[in-house]
């Protein structure tokens, strides 16, 4: 038993001696060469701006490049592949050599997101109250094309003129986004309950925005109708009032005896 312990102590001593020799050897090598042993840090590819990219610019292939950087120096959310940057829109001004971050890029293919950066120049986005039946039944989606019909009580200049008139006020508008009620956004949908939209965000020309505001302020009753996604035509329609209905359906008042 004592002999076995002696062997163990001898083996332990040899191991310690070898470790001490290895440390001494490395120290001597560093002293002789004058160069410290440096461990290589891991590196990864990231996408950087190849040149200055202005605000609200669609990024092209020539605008970006891959660059290898130390992994520890790469910020969180950095774009790692070129195809994740090309075609996106810059939400800030990017300087040459700057690492692209995902939250600073807008994707124009995702309807309802980053509206200010993806909307067309020369248009405005207006919030339209979602009170009509079509807006509240959950059919409409961002990107849909719609027309807006209005019924408005018109005061005639002479007795017997005027009355309720229904007309196709604005055609071929795009729904940019649908805004849900704040309580639904906070709590989510439970059970079979459907979220109820609060407003439709519509992209339209400035003059059309004024027309739409005036019709709403005048107390008009609005209804949204859905178009086919490829239908760009402007329909020729006639305003409908009681006289139109009488002429179209040949309505005759009952003759008094």
Short mmCIF file of N, CA and C in Angstrom, two decimals, residues 3-179:
data_model
loop_
_atom_site.label_atom_id
_atom_site.label_comp_id
_atom_site.label_asym_id
_atom_site.label_seq_id
_atom_site.Cartn_x
_atom_site.Cartn_y
_atom_site.Cartn_z
N UNK A 3 3.91 1.38 -1.04
CA UNK A 3 4.63 1.46 -2.31
C UNK A 3 3.75 2.08 -3.39
N UNK A 4 2.42 1.75 -3.40
CA UNK A 4 1.51 2.30 -4.40
C UNK A 4 1.39 3.82 -4.23
N UNK A 5 1.29 4.26 -2.98
CA UNK A 5 1.22 5.72 -2.75
C UNK A 5 2.48 6.41 -3.25
N UNK A 6 3.57 5.76 -3.08
CA UNK A 6 4.83 6.35 -3.55
C UNK A 6 4.84 6.52 -5.05
N UNK A 7 4.32 5.50 -5.74
CA UNK A 7 4.23 5.61 -7.20
C UNK A 7 3.33 6.77 -7.63
N UNK A 8 2.21 6.95 -6.91
CA UNK A 8 1.28 8.02 -7.25
C UNK A 8 1.92 9.39 -7.07
N UNK A 9 2.63 9.53 -5.94
CA UNK A 9 3.31 10.83 -5.71
C UNK A 9 4.38 11.07 -6.77
N UNK A 10 5.06 9.99 -7.16
CA UNK A 10 6.09 10.12 -8.19
C UNK A 10 5.49 10.56 -9.52
N UNK A 11 4.34 9.93 -9.90
CA UNK A 11 3.67 10.28 -11.15
C UNK A 11 3.18 11.73 -11.13
N UNK A 12 2.62 12.15 -10.00
CA UNK A 12 2.15 13.52 -9.88
C UNK A 12 3.30 14.52 -10.01
N UNK A 13 4.41 14.14 -9.42
CA UNK A 13 5.57 15.02 -9.53
C UNK A 13 6.05 15.16 -10.95
N UNK A 14 6.05 14.03 -11.69
CA UNK A 14 6.47 14.09 -13.09
C UNK A 14 5.55 14.98 -13.92
N UNK A 15 4.22 14.88 -13.68
CA UNK A 15 3.26 15.71 -14.42
C UNK A 15 3.49 17.19 -14.15
N UNK A 16 3.69 17.53 -12.88
CA UNK A 16 3.94 18.92 -12.53
C UNK A 16 5.23 19.42 -13.15
N UNK A 17 6.21 18.55 -13.18
CA UNK A 17 7.48 18.93 -13.79
C UNK A 17 7.34 19.20 -15.28
N UNK A 18 6.54 18.35 -15.95
CA UNK A 18 6.32 18.56 -17.38
C UNK A 18 5.58 19.86 -17.65
N UNK A 19 4.56 20.16 -16.83
CA UNK A 19 3.83 21.41 -16.98
C UNK A 19 4.72 22.62 -16.78
N UNK A 20 5.55 22.52 -15.74
CA UNK A 20 6.48 23.63 -15.48
C UNK A 20 7.44 23.82 -16.63
N UNK A 21 7.89 22.70 -17.22
CA UNK A 21 8.81 22.80 -18.36
C UNK A 21 8.14 23.42 -19.57
N UNK A 22 6.85 23.06 -19.80
CA UNK A 22 6.14 23.63 -20.93
C UNK A 22 5.97 25.13 -20.78
N UNK A 23 5.60 25.58 -19.57
CA UNK A 23 5.45 27.01 -19.31
C UNK A 23 6.76 27.73 -19.51
N UNK A 24 7.84 27.13 -19.03
CA UNK A 24 9.15 27.75 -19.18
C UNK A 24 9.55 27.85 -20.64
N UNK A 25 9.20 26.82 -21.42
CA UNK A 25 9.56 26.81 -22.84
C UNK A 25 8.84 27.92 -23.59
N UNK A 26 7.53 28.06 -23.32
CA UNK A 26 6.75 29.11 -23.99
C UNK A 26 7.27 30.49 -23.61
N UNK A 27 7.63 30.64 -22.33
CA UNK A 27 8.15 31.93 -21.87
C UNK A 27 9.46 32.27 -22.55
N UNK A 28 10.31 31.27 -22.70
CA UNK A 28 11.59 31.50 -23.37
C UNK A 28 11.40 31.83 -24.84
N UNK A 29 10.44 31.15 -25.49
CA UNK A 29 10.18 31.45 -26.90
C UNK A 29 9.70 32.88 -27.09
N UNK A 30 8.81 33.33 -26.21
CA UNK A 30 8.33 34.71 -26.30
C UNK A 30 9.44 35.71 -26.07
N UNK A 31 10.30 35.38 -25.12
CA UNK A 31 11.42 36.28 -24.82
C UNK A 31 12.41 36.36 -25.97
N UNK A 32 12.60 35.21 -26.65
CA UNK A 32 13.56 35.18 -27.75
C UNK A 32 13.03 35.89 -28.98
N UNK A 33 11.77 35.69 -29.29
CA UNK A 33 11.21 36.29 -30.50
C UNK A 33 10.72 37.71 -30.28
N UNK A 34 10.35 38.03 -29.04
CA UNK A 34 9.82 39.36 -28.73
C UNK A 34 8.39 39.54 -29.18
N UNK A 35 7.74 38.45 -29.64
CA UNK A 35 6.36 38.52 -30.10
C UNK A 35 5.48 37.71 -29.18
N UNK A 36 4.47 38.33 -28.57
CA UNK A 36 3.56 37.57 -27.71
C UNK A 36 2.67 36.64 -28.54
N UNK A 37 2.26 35.56 -27.95
CA UNK A 37 1.36 34.62 -28.61
C UNK A 37 -0.05 35.20 -28.54
N UNK A 38 -0.65 35.49 -29.70
CA UNK A 38 -1.97 36.11 -29.77
C UNK A 38 -2.96 35.11 -30.36
N UNK A 39 -4.05 34.92 -29.65
CA UNK A 39 -5.09 34.05 -30.16
C UNK A 39 -5.93 34.79 -31.21
N UNK A 40 -6.25 34.12 -32.30
CA UNK A 40 -7.04 34.71 -33.36
C UNK A 40 -8.50 34.81 -32.93
N UNK A 41 -9.09 36.02 -33.08
CA UNK A 41 -10.49 36.21 -32.73
C UNK A 41 -11.37 35.77 -33.89
N UNK A 42 -12.51 35.12 -33.61
CA UNK A 42 -13.42 34.71 -34.68
C UNK A 42 -13.90 35.91 -35.49
N UNK A 43 -14.08 35.71 -36.80
CA UNK A 43 -14.54 36.78 -37.68
C UNK A 43 -15.75 36.28 -38.48
N UNK A 44 -16.60 37.22 -38.89
CA UNK A 44 -17.80 36.88 -39.64
C UNK A 44 -18.04 37.92 -40.71
N UNK A 45 -18.80 37.53 -41.74
CA UNK A 45 -19.17 38.45 -42.82
C UNK A 45 -20.41 39.24 -42.46
N UNK A 46 -20.38 40.53 -42.77
CA UNK A 46 -21.55 41.40 -42.61
C UNK A 46 -21.67 42.28 -43.85
N UNK A 47 -22.87 42.84 -44.04
CA UNK A 47 -23.10 43.74 -45.17
C UNK A 47 -22.82 45.17 -44.72
N UNK A 48 -22.00 45.88 -45.50
CA UNK A 48 -21.69 47.28 -45.21
C UNK A 48 -22.00 48.12 -46.45
N UNK A 49 -22.18 49.42 -46.24
CA UNK A 49 -22.43 50.34 -47.35
C UNK A 49 -21.14 50.53 -48.14
N UNK A 50 -21.21 50.28 -49.45
CA UNK A 50 -20.03 50.46 -50.30
C UNK A 50 -19.80 51.93 -50.63
N UNK A 51 -20.82 52.73 -50.43
CA UNK A 51 -20.73 54.18 -50.64
C UNK A 51 -21.85 54.83 -49.83
N UNK A 52 -21.90 56.14 -49.84
CA UNK A 52 -22.93 56.84 -49.08
C UNK A 52 -24.31 56.55 -49.70
N UNK A 53 -25.27 56.21 -48.85
CA UNK A 53 -26.63 55.91 -49.30
C UNK A 53 -27.57 56.93 -48.66
N UNK A 54 -28.22 57.79 -49.46
CA UNK A 54 -29.11 58.81 -48.89
C UNK A 54 -30.36 58.18 -48.25
N UNK A 55 -31.07 59.00 -47.50
CA UNK A 55 -32.33 58.60 -46.89
C UNK A 55 -33.35 58.26 -47.97
N UNK A 56 -34.20 57.24 -47.70
CA UNK A 56 -35.28 56.83 -48.60
C UNK A 56 -34.78 56.43 -49.99
N UNK A 57 -33.70 55.68 -50.02
CA UNK A 57 -33.14 55.20 -51.27
C UNK A 57 -33.32 53.69 -51.38
N UNK A 58 -33.75 53.22 -52.56
CA UNK A 58 -33.83 51.79 -52.79
C UNK A 58 -32.41 51.27 -53.00
N UNK A 59 -31.98 50.36 -52.17
CA UNK A 59 -30.60 49.89 -52.18
C UNK A 59 -30.36 48.95 -53.36
N UNK A 60 -29.33 49.25 -54.15
CA UNK A 60 -28.94 48.43 -55.29
C UNK A 60 -27.71 47.58 -54.93
N UNK A 61 -27.40 46.62 -55.80
CA UNK A 61 -26.26 45.74 -55.55
C UNK A 61 -24.96 46.51 -55.42
N UNK A 62 -24.80 47.57 -56.21
CA UNK A 62 -23.55 48.34 -56.17
C UNK A 62 -23.42 49.18 -54.90
N UNK A 63 -24.50 49.32 -54.14
CA UNK A 63 -24.47 50.15 -52.94
C UNK A 63 -23.91 49.43 -51.72
N UNK A 64 -23.83 48.10 -51.79
CA UNK A 64 -23.44 47.32 -50.61
C UNK A 64 -22.38 46.28 -50.98
N UNK A 65 -21.70 45.79 -49.95
CA UNK A 65 -20.69 44.74 -50.13
C UNK A 65 -20.54 43.97 -48.83
N UNK A 66 -19.98 42.76 -48.96
CA UNK A 66 -19.69 41.95 -47.78
C UNK A 66 -18.31 42.31 -47.25
N UNK A 67 -18.20 42.36 -45.93
CA UNK A 67 -16.90 42.64 -45.31
C UNK A 67 -16.75 41.76 -44.07
N UNK A 68 -15.54 41.22 -43.89
CA UNK A 68 -15.27 40.36 -42.74
C UNK A 68 -14.80 41.22 -41.56
N UNK A 69 -15.49 41.07 -40.43
CA UNK A 69 -15.16 41.83 -39.23
C UNK A 69 -15.06 40.90 -38.04
N UNK A 70 -14.34 41.32 -36.98
CA UNK A 70 -14.34 40.52 -35.75
C UNK A 70 -15.76 40.33 -35.23
N UNK A 71 -16.08 39.12 -34.85
CA UNK A 71 -17.44 38.82 -34.41
C UNK A 71 -17.87 39.72 -33.25
N UNK A 72 -16.95 40.01 -32.35
CA UNK A 72 -17.30 40.85 -31.19
C UNK A 72 -17.60 42.29 -31.57
N UNK A 73 -17.16 42.72 -32.77
CA UNK A 73 -17.37 44.11 -33.20
C UNK A 73 -18.64 44.27 -34.03
N UNK A 74 -19.33 43.18 -34.32
CA UNK A 74 -20.53 43.24 -35.15
C UNK A 74 -21.73 43.57 -34.27
N UNK A 75 -22.45 44.67 -34.58
CA UNK A 75 -23.60 45.06 -33.73
C UNK A 75 -24.77 44.10 -33.89
N UNK A 76 -25.62 44.08 -32.89
CA UNK A 76 -26.81 43.23 -32.92
C UNK A 76 -27.76 43.72 -34.01
N UNK A 77 -28.32 42.78 -34.76
CA UNK A 77 -29.25 43.12 -35.83
C UNK A 77 -28.57 43.43 -37.15
N UNK A 78 -27.26 43.15 -37.25
CA UNK A 78 -26.55 43.43 -38.50
C UNK A 78 -27.05 42.51 -39.62
N UNK A 79 -27.09 43.03 -40.83
CA UNK A 79 -27.49 42.26 -42.00
C UNK A 79 -26.31 41.40 -42.43
N UNK A 80 -26.55 40.10 -42.62
CA UNK A 80 -25.45 39.16 -42.90
C UNK A 80 -25.35 38.77 -44.37
N UNK A 81 -26.44 38.96 -45.16
CA UNK A 81 -26.42 38.54 -46.56
C UNK A 81 -26.82 39.70 -47.46
N UNK A 82 -26.25 39.74 -48.66
CA UNK A 82 -26.53 40.83 -49.59
C UNK A 82 -27.99 40.85 -50.01
N UNK A 83 -28.60 39.68 -50.18
CA UNK A 83 -29.99 39.64 -50.62
C UNK A 83 -30.96 40.14 -49.55
N UNK A 84 -30.47 40.28 -48.31
CA UNK A 84 -31.30 40.83 -47.25
C UNK A 84 -31.29 42.36 -47.26
N UNK A 85 -30.42 42.95 -48.08
CA UNK A 85 -30.30 44.41 -48.15
C UNK A 85 -30.75 44.97 -49.50
N UNK A 86 -30.43 44.26 -50.59
CA UNK A 86 -30.77 44.75 -51.93
C UNK A 86 -32.29 44.78 -52.09
N UNK A 87 -32.80 45.91 -52.58
CA UNK A 87 -34.24 46.08 -52.76
C UNK A 87 -34.93 46.73 -51.59
N UNK A 88 -34.26 46.82 -50.45
CA UNK A 88 -34.84 47.49 -49.28
C UNK A 88 -34.65 49.01 -49.42
N UNK A 89 -35.34 49.75 -48.56
CA UNK A 89 -35.28 51.22 -48.58
C UNK A 89 -34.60 51.70 -47.31
N UNK A 90 -33.64 52.59 -47.46
CA UNK A 90 -32.91 53.12 -46.31
C UNK A 90 -33.80 54.07 -45.50
N UNK A 91 -33.90 53.80 -44.20
CA UNK A 91 -34.71 54.65 -43.31
C UNK A 91 -33.88 55.76 -42.68
N UNK A 92 -32.55 55.69 -42.87
CA UNK A 92 -31.62 56.73 -42.40
C UNK A 92 -30.54 56.91 -43.46
N UNK A 93 -29.79 57.99 -43.34
CA UNK A 93 -28.65 58.17 -44.22
C UNK A 93 -27.52 57.24 -43.78
N UNK A 94 -26.95 56.48 -44.72
CA UNK A 94 -25.89 55.52 -44.42
C UNK A 94 -24.57 56.01 -45.00
N UNK A 95 -23.52 55.97 -44.19
CA UNK A 95 -22.20 56.41 -44.65
C UNK A 95 -21.42 55.23 -45.20
N UNK A 96 -20.42 55.50 -46.00
CA UNK A 96 -19.59 54.46 -46.60
C UNK A 96 -18.89 53.65 -45.51
N UNK A 97 -18.98 52.33 -45.60
CA UNK A 97 -18.35 51.46 -44.62
C UNK A 97 -19.21 51.14 -43.42
N UNK A 98 -20.40 51.77 -43.30
CA UNK A 98 -21.27 51.54 -42.16
C UNK A 98 -21.95 50.17 -42.26
N UNK A 99 -22.00 49.47 -41.14
CA UNK A 99 -22.69 48.18 -41.10
C UNK A 99 -24.19 48.42 -41.20
N UNK A 100 -24.86 47.67 -42.10
CA UNK A 100 -26.30 47.82 -42.25
C UNK A 100 -27.03 47.04 -41.16
N UNK A 101 -27.99 47.69 -40.53
CA UNK A 101 -28.80 47.07 -39.49
C UNK A 101 -30.21 46.85 -40.02
N UNK A 102 -30.80 45.72 -39.68
CA UNK A 102 -32.10 45.35 -40.24
C UNK A 102 -33.18 46.38 -39.90
N UNK A 103 -33.16 46.94 -38.69
CA UNK A 103 -34.22 47.87 -38.30
C UNK A 103 -34.09 49.23 -38.97
N UNK A 104 -33.00 49.45 -39.70
CA UNK A 104 -32.83 50.70 -40.43
C UNK A 104 -33.21 50.56 -41.91
N UNK A 105 -33.75 49.40 -42.28
CA UNK A 105 -34.17 49.15 -43.66
C UNK A 105 -35.66 48.86 -43.69
N UNK A 106 -36.34 49.39 -44.70
CA UNK A 106 -37.78 49.16 -44.88
C UNK A 106 -37.98 48.24 -46.08
N UNK A 107 -38.88 47.27 -45.92
CA UNK A 107 -39.18 46.32 -46.98
C UNK A 107 -40.43 46.80 -47.72
N UNK A 108 -40.30 47.26 -48.97
CA UNK A 108 -41.48 47.78 -49.69
C UNK A 108 -42.50 46.71 -50.04
N UNK A 109 -42.13 45.44 -49.95
CA UNK A 109 -43.07 44.37 -50.29
C UNK A 109 -44.01 44.04 -49.14
N UNK A 110 -43.72 44.53 -47.94
CA UNK A 110 -44.56 44.24 -46.78
C UNK A 110 -45.53 45.40 -46.59
N UNK A 111 -46.77 45.16 -47.01
CA UNK A 111 -47.79 46.19 -46.92
C UNK A 111 -48.13 46.47 -45.45
N UNK A 112 -48.33 47.73 -45.15
CA UNK A 112 -48.73 48.12 -43.81
C UNK A 112 -47.58 48.40 -42.87
N UNK A 113 -46.32 48.21 -43.33
CA UNK A 113 -45.16 48.47 -42.49
C UNK A 113 -44.34 49.61 -43.06
N UNK A 114 -43.79 50.43 -42.18
CA UNK A 114 -42.91 51.53 -42.60
C UNK A 114 -43.57 52.39 -43.68
N UNK A 115 -44.79 52.81 -43.41
CA UNK A 115 -45.60 53.49 -44.43
C UNK A 115 -44.91 54.74 -44.97
N UNK A 116 -44.33 55.53 -44.08
CA UNK A 116 -43.72 56.79 -44.50
C UNK A 116 -42.57 56.58 -45.48
N UNK A 117 -41.93 55.41 -45.43
CA UNK A 117 -40.77 55.16 -46.29
C UNK A 117 -41.13 54.40 -47.56
N UNK A 118 -42.31 53.76 -47.59
CA UNK A 118 -42.69 52.96 -48.75
C UNK A 118 -43.79 53.60 -49.59
N UNK A 119 -44.40 54.69 -49.12
CA UNK A 119 -45.46 55.33 -49.89
C UNK A 119 -44.89 56.04 -51.11
N UNK A 120 -45.72 56.16 -52.15
CA UNK A 120 -45.28 56.80 -53.38
C UNK A 120 -45.19 58.31 -53.20
N UNK A 121 -44.21 58.91 -53.85
CA UNK A 121 -44.11 60.37 -53.82
C UNK A 121 -45.30 60.96 -54.58
N UNK A 122 -45.79 62.09 -54.09
CA UNK A 122 -46.93 62.74 -54.71
C UNK A 122 -48.26 62.25 -54.18
N UNK A 123 -48.23 61.35 -53.20
CA UNK A 123 -49.45 60.89 -52.57
C UNK A 123 -49.40 61.18 -51.08
N UNK A 124 -50.56 61.09 -50.45
CA UNK A 124 -50.65 61.23 -49.00
C UNK A 124 -51.40 60.02 -48.46
N UNK A 125 -51.19 59.71 -47.19
CA UNK A 125 -51.92 58.62 -46.54
C UNK A 125 -52.91 59.24 -45.57
N UNK A 126 -54.18 58.86 -45.71
CA UNK A 126 -55.24 59.43 -44.89
C UNK A 126 -55.96 58.32 -44.14
N UNK A 127 -56.29 58.57 -42.89
CA UNK A 127 -57.03 57.60 -42.08
C UNK A 127 -58.52 57.77 -42.36
N UNK A 128 -59.15 56.68 -42.82
CA UNK A 128 -60.57 56.68 -43.14
C UNK A 128 -61.31 55.84 -42.11
N UNK A 129 -62.32 56.39 -41.43
CA UNK A 129 -63.00 55.63 -40.37
C UNK A 129 -63.60 54.34 -40.90
N UNK A 130 -63.35 53.23 -40.20
CA UNK A 130 -63.85 51.91 -40.63
C UNK A 130 -65.21 51.65 -39.99
N UNK A 131 -66.24 52.35 -40.50
CA UNK A 131 -67.58 52.23 -39.93
C UNK A 131 -68.52 51.42 -40.82
N UNK A 132 -68.22 51.30 -42.11
CA UNK A 132 -69.12 50.59 -43.02
C UNK A 132 -68.97 49.08 -42.86
N UNK A 133 -69.90 48.34 -43.41
CA UNK A 133 -69.95 46.90 -43.21
C UNK A 133 -68.72 46.20 -43.79
N UNK A 134 -68.32 46.55 -45.00
CA UNK A 134 -67.18 45.90 -45.63
C UNK A 134 -65.91 46.06 -44.79
N UNK A 135 -65.72 47.21 -44.17
CA UNK A 135 -64.52 47.46 -43.38
C UNK A 135 -64.49 46.68 -42.08
N UNK A 136 -65.66 46.27 -41.60
CA UNK A 136 -65.71 45.66 -40.27
C UNK A 136 -65.83 44.14 -40.28
N UNK A 137 -66.01 43.52 -41.45
CA UNK A 137 -66.23 42.07 -41.46
C UNK A 137 -64.96 41.26 -41.67
N UNK A 138 -63.81 41.95 -41.75
CA UNK A 138 -62.54 41.23 -41.79
C UNK A 138 -62.10 40.73 -43.15
N UNK A 139 -62.65 41.28 -44.23
CA UNK A 139 -62.27 40.85 -45.58
C UNK A 139 -61.11 41.68 -46.13
N UNK A 140 -61.14 42.97 -45.86
CA UNK A 140 -60.13 43.87 -46.44
C UNK A 140 -58.76 43.62 -45.84
N UNK A 141 -57.72 43.76 -46.70
CA UNK A 141 -56.33 43.55 -46.29
C UNK A 141 -55.48 44.69 -46.83
N UNK A 142 -54.33 44.98 -46.18
CA UNK A 142 -53.40 45.97 -46.75
C UNK A 142 -52.99 45.58 -48.17
N UNK A 143 -52.98 46.57 -49.06
CA UNK A 143 -52.66 46.31 -50.46
C UNK A 143 -53.88 46.15 -51.34
N UNK A 144 -55.08 45.99 -50.76
CA UNK A 144 -56.30 45.86 -51.56
C UNK A 144 -56.61 47.17 -52.26
N UNK A 145 -57.25 47.05 -53.44
CA UNK A 145 -57.75 48.22 -54.17
C UNK A 145 -59.25 48.35 -53.92
N UNK A 146 -59.69 49.55 -53.62
CA UNK A 146 -61.09 49.76 -53.27
C UNK A 146 -61.62 51.04 -53.92
N UNK A 147 -62.97 51.12 -54.02
CA UNK A 147 -63.68 52.35 -54.34
C UNK A 147 -64.46 52.77 -53.09
N UNK A 148 -64.75 54.06 -53.00
CA UNK A 148 -65.55 54.55 -51.87
C UNK A 148 -66.82 55.18 -52.42
N UNK A 149 -67.96 54.63 -52.01
CA UNK A 149 -69.27 55.15 -52.40
C UNK A 149 -69.81 56.03 -51.28
N UNK A 150 -70.49 57.09 -51.65
CA UNK A 150 -71.06 58.01 -50.66
C UNK A 150 -72.53 58.26 -50.97
N UNK A 151 -73.32 58.36 -49.92
CA UNK A 151 -74.70 58.87 -50.00
C UNK A 151 -74.75 60.17 -49.22
N UNK A 152 -75.25 61.22 -49.88
CA UNK A 152 -75.23 62.54 -49.27
C UNK A 152 -76.57 63.23 -49.52
N UNK A 153 -77.11 63.85 -48.51
CA UNK A 153 -78.37 64.57 -48.63
C UNK A 153 -78.09 65.96 -49.20
N UNK A 154 -78.54 66.18 -50.44
CA UNK A 154 -78.28 67.44 -51.14
C UNK A 154 -79.50 68.35 -51.02
N UNK A 155 -79.24 69.59 -50.66
CA UNK A 155 -80.32 70.58 -50.59
C UNK A 155 -80.52 71.22 -51.95
N UNK A 156 -81.73 71.12 -52.49
CA UNK A 156 -82.02 71.69 -53.80
C UNK A 156 -82.28 73.17 -53.73
N UNK A 157 -82.05 73.85 -54.85
CA UNK A 157 -82.30 75.28 -54.89
C UNK A 157 -83.77 75.62 -54.97
N UNK A 158 -84.57 74.71 -55.54
CA UNK A 158 -86.00 74.93 -55.68
C UNK A 158 -86.75 73.83 -54.94
N UNK A 159 -87.99 74.09 -54.68
CA UNK A 159 -88.84 73.11 -53.99
C UNK A 159 -88.98 71.86 -54.86
N UNK A 160 -88.80 70.70 -54.26
CA UNK A 160 -88.89 69.44 -55.01
C UNK A 160 -87.56 68.96 -55.54
N UNK A 161 -86.53 69.79 -55.51
CA UNK A 161 -85.21 69.39 -55.96
C UNK A 161 -84.36 68.95 -54.78
N UNK A 162 -83.23 68.28 -55.09
CA UNK A 162 -82.33 67.82 -54.04
C UNK A 162 -82.76 66.46 -53.52
N UNK A 163 -82.32 66.14 -52.32
CA UNK A 163 -82.62 64.84 -51.73
C UNK A 163 -81.38 63.98 -51.63
N UNK A 164 -81.58 62.72 -51.30
CA UNK A 164 -80.46 61.80 -51.10
C UNK A 164 -79.87 61.40 -52.44
N UNK A 165 -78.56 61.57 -52.58
CA UNK A 165 -77.83 61.20 -53.80
C UNK A 165 -76.71 60.24 -53.43
N UNK A 166 -76.58 59.16 -54.19
CA UNK A 166 -75.50 58.18 -53.97
C UNK A 166 -74.60 58.15 -55.20
N UNK A 167 -73.30 58.19 -54.98
CA UNK A 167 -72.36 58.28 -56.11
C UNK A 167 -71.03 57.61 -55.75
N UNK A 168 -70.29 57.25 -56.80
CA UNK A 168 -68.96 56.65 -56.65
C UNK A 168 -67.96 57.80 -56.51
N UNK A 169 -67.58 58.10 -55.27
CA UNK A 169 -66.80 59.32 -55.01
C UNK A 169 -65.34 59.19 -55.44
N UNK A 170 -64.69 58.11 -55.04
CA UNK A 170 -63.27 57.92 -55.35
C UNK A 170 -63.04 56.48 -55.77
N UNK A 171 -62.21 56.29 -56.79
CA UNK A 171 -62.00 54.96 -57.34
C UNK A 171 -60.53 54.55 -57.30
N UNK A 172 -60.33 53.25 -57.23
CA UNK A 172 -59.01 52.63 -57.34
C UNK A 172 -58.03 53.17 -56.31
N UNK A 173 -58.45 53.19 -55.06
CA UNK A 173 -57.57 53.59 -53.97
C UNK A 173 -56.91 52.36 -53.36
N UNK A 174 -55.71 52.53 -52.85
CA UNK A 174 -54.99 51.40 -52.23
C UNK A 174 -55.05 51.53 -50.70
N UNK A 175 -55.37 50.41 -50.06
CA UNK A 175 -55.32 50.35 -48.60
C UNK A 175 -53.87 50.14 -48.19
N UNK A 176 -53.29 51.15 -47.58
CA UNK A 176 -51.89 51.06 -47.16
C UNK A 176 -51.75 50.21 -45.91
N UNK A 177 -52.68 50.37 -44.98
CA UNK A 177 -52.64 49.59 -43.73
C UNK A 177 -54.02 49.63 -43.10
N UNK A 178 -54.24 48.72 -42.17
CA UNK A 178 -55.49 48.69 -41.40
C UNK A 178 -55.12 48.83 -39.93
N UNK A 179 -55.71 49.82 -39.28
CA UNK A 179 -55.40 50.10 -37.88
C UNK A 179 -56.48 49.46 -37.01
#
